[in-house]
Tab-separated table of C-alpha atoms in Angstrom:
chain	number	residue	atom	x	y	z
A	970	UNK	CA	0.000	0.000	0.000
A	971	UNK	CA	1.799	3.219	-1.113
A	972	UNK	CA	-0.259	4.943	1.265
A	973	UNK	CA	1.580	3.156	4.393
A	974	UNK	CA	3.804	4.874	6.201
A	975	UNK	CA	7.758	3.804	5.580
A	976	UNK	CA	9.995	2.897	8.685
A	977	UNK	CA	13.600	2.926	9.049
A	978	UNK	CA	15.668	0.553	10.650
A	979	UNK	CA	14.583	-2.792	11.089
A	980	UNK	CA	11.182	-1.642	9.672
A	981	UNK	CA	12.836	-2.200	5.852
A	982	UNK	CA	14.115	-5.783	6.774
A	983	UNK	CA	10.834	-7.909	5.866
A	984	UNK	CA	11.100	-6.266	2.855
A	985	UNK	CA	14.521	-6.182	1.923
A	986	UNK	CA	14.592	-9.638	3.163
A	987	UNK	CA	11.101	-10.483	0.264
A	988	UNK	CA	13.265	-8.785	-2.211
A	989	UNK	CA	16.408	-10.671	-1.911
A	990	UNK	CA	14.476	-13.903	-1.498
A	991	UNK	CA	12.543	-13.569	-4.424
A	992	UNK	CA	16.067	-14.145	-6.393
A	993	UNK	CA	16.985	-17.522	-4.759
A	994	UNK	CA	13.691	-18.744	-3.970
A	995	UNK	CA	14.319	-22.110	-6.223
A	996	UNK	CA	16.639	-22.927	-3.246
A	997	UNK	CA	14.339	-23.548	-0.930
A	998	UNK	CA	13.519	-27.076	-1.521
A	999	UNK	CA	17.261	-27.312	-0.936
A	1000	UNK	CA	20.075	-27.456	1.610
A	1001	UNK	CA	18.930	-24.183	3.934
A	1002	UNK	CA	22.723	-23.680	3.934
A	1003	UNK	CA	22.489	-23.217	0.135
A	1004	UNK	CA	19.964	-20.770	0.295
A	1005	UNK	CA	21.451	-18.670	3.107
A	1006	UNK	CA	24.911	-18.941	0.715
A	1007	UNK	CA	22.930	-16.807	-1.969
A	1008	UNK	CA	20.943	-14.842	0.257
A	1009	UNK	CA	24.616	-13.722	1.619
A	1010	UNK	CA	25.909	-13.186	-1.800
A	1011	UNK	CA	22.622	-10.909	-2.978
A	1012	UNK	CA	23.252	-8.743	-0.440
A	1013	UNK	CA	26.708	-8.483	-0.165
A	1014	UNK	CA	26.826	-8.026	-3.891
A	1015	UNK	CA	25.405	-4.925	-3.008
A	1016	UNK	CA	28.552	-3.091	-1.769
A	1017	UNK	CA	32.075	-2.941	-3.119
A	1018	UNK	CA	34.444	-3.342	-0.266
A	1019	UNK	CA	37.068	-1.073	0.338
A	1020	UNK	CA	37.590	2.577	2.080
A	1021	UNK	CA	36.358	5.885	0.069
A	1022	UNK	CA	36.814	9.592	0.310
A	1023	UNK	CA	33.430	11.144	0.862
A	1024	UNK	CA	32.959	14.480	0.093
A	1025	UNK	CA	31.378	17.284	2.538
A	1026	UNK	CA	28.810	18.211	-0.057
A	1027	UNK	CA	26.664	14.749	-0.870
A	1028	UNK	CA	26.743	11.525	0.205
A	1029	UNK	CA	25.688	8.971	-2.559
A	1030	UNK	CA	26.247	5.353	-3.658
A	1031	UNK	CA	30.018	4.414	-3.427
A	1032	UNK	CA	29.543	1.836	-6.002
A	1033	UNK	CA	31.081	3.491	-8.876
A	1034	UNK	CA	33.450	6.079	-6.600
A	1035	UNK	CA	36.838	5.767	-6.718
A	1036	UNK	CA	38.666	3.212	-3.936
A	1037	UNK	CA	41.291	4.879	-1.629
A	1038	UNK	CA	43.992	2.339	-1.723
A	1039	UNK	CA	46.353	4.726	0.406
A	1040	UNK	CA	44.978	7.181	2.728
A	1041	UNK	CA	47.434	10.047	2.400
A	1042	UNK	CA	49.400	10.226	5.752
A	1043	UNK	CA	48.498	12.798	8.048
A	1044	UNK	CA	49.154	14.482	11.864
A	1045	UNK	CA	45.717	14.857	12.099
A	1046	UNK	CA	43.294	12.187	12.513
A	1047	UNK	CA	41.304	10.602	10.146
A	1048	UNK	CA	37.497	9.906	10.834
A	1049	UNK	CA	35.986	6.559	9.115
A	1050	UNK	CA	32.242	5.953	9.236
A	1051	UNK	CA	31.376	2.100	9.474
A	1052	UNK	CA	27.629	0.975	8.413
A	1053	UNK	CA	25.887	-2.216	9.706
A	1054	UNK	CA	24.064	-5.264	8.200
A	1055	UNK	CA	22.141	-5.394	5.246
A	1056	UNK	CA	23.083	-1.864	4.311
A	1057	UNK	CA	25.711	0.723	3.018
A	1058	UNK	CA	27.547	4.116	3.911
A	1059	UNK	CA	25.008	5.695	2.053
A	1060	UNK	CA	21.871	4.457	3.966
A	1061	UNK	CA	23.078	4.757	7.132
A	1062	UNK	CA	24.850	8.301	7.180
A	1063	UNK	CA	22.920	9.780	4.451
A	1064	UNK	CA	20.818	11.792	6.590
A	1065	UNK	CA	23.355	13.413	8.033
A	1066	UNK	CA	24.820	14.849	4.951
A	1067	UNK	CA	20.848	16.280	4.145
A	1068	UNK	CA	19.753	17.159	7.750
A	1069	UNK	CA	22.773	18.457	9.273
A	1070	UNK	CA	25.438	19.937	6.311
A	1071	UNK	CA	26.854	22.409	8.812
A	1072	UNK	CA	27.675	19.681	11.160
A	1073	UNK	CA	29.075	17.872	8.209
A	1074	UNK	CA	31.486	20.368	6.875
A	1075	UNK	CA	33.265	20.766	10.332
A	1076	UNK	CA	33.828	17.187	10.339
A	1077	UNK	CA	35.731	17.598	7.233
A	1078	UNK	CA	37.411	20.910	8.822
A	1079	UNK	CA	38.722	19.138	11.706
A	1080	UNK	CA	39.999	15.593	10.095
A	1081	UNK	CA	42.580	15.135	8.088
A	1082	UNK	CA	40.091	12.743	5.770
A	1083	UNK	CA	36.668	11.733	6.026
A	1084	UNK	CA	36.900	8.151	4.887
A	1085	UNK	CA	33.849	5.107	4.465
A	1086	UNK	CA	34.621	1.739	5.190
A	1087	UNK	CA	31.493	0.213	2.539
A	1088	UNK	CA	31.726	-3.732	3.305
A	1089	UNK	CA	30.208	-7.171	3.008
A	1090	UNK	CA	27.588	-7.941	6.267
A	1091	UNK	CA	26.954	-11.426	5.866
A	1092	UNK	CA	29.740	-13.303	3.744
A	1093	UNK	CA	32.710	-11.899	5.882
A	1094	UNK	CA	33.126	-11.357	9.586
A	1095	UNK	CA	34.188	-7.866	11.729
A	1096	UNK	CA	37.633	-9.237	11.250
A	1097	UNK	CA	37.822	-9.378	7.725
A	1098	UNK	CA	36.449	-5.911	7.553
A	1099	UNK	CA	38.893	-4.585	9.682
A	1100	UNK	CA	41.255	-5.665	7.712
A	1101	UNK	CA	40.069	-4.175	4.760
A	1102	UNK	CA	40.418	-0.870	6.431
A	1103	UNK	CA	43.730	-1.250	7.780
A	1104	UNK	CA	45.157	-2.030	4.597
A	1105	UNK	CA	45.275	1.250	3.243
A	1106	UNK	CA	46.392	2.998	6.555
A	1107	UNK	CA	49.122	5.348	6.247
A	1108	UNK	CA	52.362	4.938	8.537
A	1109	UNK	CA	51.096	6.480	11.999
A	1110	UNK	CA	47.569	6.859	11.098
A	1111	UNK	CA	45.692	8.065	14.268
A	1112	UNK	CA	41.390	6.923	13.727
A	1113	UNK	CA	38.529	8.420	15.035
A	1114	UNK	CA	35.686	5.653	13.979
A	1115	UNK	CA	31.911	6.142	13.512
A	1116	UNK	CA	30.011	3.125	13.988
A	1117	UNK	CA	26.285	1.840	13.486
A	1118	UNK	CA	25.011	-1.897	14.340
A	1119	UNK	CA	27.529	-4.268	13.236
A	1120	UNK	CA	29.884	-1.519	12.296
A	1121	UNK	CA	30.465	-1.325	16.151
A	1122	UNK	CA	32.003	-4.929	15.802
A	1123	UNK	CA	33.952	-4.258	13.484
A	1124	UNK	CA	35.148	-1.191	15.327
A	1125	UNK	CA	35.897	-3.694	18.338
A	1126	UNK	CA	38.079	-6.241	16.546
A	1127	UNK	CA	40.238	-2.925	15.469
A	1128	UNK	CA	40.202	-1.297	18.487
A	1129	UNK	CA	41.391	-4.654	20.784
A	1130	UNK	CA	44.179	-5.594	18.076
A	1131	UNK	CA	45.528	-2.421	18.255
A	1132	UNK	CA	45.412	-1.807	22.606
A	1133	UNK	CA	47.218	-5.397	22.483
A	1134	UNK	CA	48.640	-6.787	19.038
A	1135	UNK	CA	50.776	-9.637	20.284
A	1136	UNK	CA	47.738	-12.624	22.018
A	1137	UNK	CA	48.825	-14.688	24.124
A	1138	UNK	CA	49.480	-18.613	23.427
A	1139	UNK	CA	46.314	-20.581	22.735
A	1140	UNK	CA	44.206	-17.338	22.889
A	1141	UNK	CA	43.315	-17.149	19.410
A	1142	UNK	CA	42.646	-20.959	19.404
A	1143	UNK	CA	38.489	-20.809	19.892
A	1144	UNK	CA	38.885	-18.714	16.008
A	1145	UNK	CA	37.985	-20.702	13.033
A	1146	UNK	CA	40.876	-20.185	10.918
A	1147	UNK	CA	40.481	-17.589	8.576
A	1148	UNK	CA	39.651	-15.276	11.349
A	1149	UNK	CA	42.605	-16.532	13.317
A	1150	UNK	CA	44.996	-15.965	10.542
A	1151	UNK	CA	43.220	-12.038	9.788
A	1152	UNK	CA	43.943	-11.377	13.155
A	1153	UNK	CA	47.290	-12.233	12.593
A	1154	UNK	CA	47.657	-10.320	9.907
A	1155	UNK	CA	45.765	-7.524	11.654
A	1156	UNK	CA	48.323	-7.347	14.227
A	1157	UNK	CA	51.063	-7.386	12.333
A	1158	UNK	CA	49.771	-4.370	10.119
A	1159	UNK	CA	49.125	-2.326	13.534
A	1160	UNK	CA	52.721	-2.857	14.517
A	1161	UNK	CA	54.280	-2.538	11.094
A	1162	UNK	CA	52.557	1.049	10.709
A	1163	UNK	CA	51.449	1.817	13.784
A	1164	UNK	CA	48.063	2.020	13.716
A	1165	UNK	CA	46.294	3.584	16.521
A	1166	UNK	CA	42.102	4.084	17.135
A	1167	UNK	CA	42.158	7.272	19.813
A	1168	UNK	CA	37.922	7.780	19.534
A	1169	UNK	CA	34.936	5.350	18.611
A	1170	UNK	CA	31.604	5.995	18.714
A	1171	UNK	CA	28.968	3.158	18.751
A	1172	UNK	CA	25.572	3.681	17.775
A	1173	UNK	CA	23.293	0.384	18.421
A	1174	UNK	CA	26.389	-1.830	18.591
A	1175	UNK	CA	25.678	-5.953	19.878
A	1176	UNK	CA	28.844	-5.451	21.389
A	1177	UNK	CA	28.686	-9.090	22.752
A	1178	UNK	CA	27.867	-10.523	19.235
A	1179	UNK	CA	25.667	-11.716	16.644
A	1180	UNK	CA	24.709	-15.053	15.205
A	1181	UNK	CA	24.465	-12.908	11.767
A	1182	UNK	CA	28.774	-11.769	12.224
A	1183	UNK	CA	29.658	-15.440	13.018
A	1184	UNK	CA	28.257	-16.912	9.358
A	1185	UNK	CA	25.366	-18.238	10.800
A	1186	UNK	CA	22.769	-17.244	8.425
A	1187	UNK	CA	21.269	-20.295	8.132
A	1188	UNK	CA	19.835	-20.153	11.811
A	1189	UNK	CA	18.031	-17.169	10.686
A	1190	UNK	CA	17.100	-18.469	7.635
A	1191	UNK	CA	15.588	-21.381	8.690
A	1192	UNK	CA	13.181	-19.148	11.069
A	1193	UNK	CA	12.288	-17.133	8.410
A	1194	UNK	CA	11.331	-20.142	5.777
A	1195	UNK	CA	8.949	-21.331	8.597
A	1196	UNK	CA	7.265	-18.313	9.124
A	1197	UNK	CA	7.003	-17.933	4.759
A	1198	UNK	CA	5.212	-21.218	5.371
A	1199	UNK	CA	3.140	-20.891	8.326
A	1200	UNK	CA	2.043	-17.368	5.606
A	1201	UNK	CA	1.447	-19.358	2.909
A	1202	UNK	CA	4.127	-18.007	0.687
């Protein structure tokens, strides 16, 4: 009903959630890890991972903006905006640009960059993601990082590596491996250059976790089929 009032937020997920389904819904008579596979790629799809410049005038779609594949180094700090799941830079911080443009241009007075980390939600975890950003960090690169949802997580994974790069023995042992060999990497990169994170701000963060960062989809999924059922659909 066009006449129906639109919600932010988790309001758009049964809908974004129809959308995406539509597109894989031959899997469903499959393997539910199948489906929540292609459900993970539609959505991820959606983004390009890497860091951008934004620009203190508009805020658009980063998919066709250049990537920054080395932040220019820089006394001053740089400020990096990290969305949640299911979403982009754009979405979540677009407002800001049209509501509050003063606010907006003395972020870009005081920081030496205002950078977007866009990144995949549901096919990579926080640690992945932090990676992404830390590989184009300039030698001594100071962060500032503004954080929504999930974005807060991957905030967290930076922020710990970087208070204490070197784990101890056996500590990284409850990892599955990829994430235990990013965070390897991770720490090395924070040494190597060092990387500092002097200011975070978390909006709405599950700061002790989500089944959706730790790849399991499918418990969701499966839910979700069920109620499509119970609905008729």
């Amino acid at each position: 009903d066009p006449a129906t009032p639109t919600h932010g937020g988790l309001g758009q997920l049964p809908l974004l959630f129809v959308k995406v389904v539509k597109n894989v819904a031959r899997l469903f008579a499959g393997d539910g890890s199948d489906t929540a596979a292609a459900i993970a790629r539609a959505v991820d799809e959606k983004v390009t991972e890497g860091v951008y410049r934004l620009d203190a005038r508009t805020l658009g779609s980063l998919q066709k903006a250049p990537l920054v594949t080395a932040v220019p180094a820089s006394d001053k700090p740089h400020l990096v905006l990290v969305h949640g799941t299911f979403v982009d830079t754009e979405s979540t911080f677009g407002k800001l640009w049209q509501k509050q443009p003063g606010q907006v241009r003395r972020l870009f007075d005081r920081y030496a960059s205002v950078l977007a980390l866009d990144h995949a939600t549901l096919g990579r975890s926080p640690t992945h993601n932090a990676l992404t950003l830390a590989r184009s960090l300039p030698q001594g690169a100071r962060l500032h990082l503004l954080t929504h949802s999930r974005g807060g997580l991957v905030a967290e994974v930076l922020v710990r590596v970087a208070a204490r790069p070197r784990s101890e023995p056996g500590e990284l042992d409850a990892f599955v491996p990829d994430d235990r060999a990013g965070l390897e990497e991770l720490a090395r990169l924070v040494v190597d250059r060092d990387l500092a994170v002097t200011r975070v701000v978390r909006v709405a963060c599950p700061a002790r976790g989500t089944l959706l960062a730790s790849g399991r989809l499918d418990a969701y999924l499966s839910v979700f089929r069920w109620t499509l059922q119970l609905a008729g659909l």
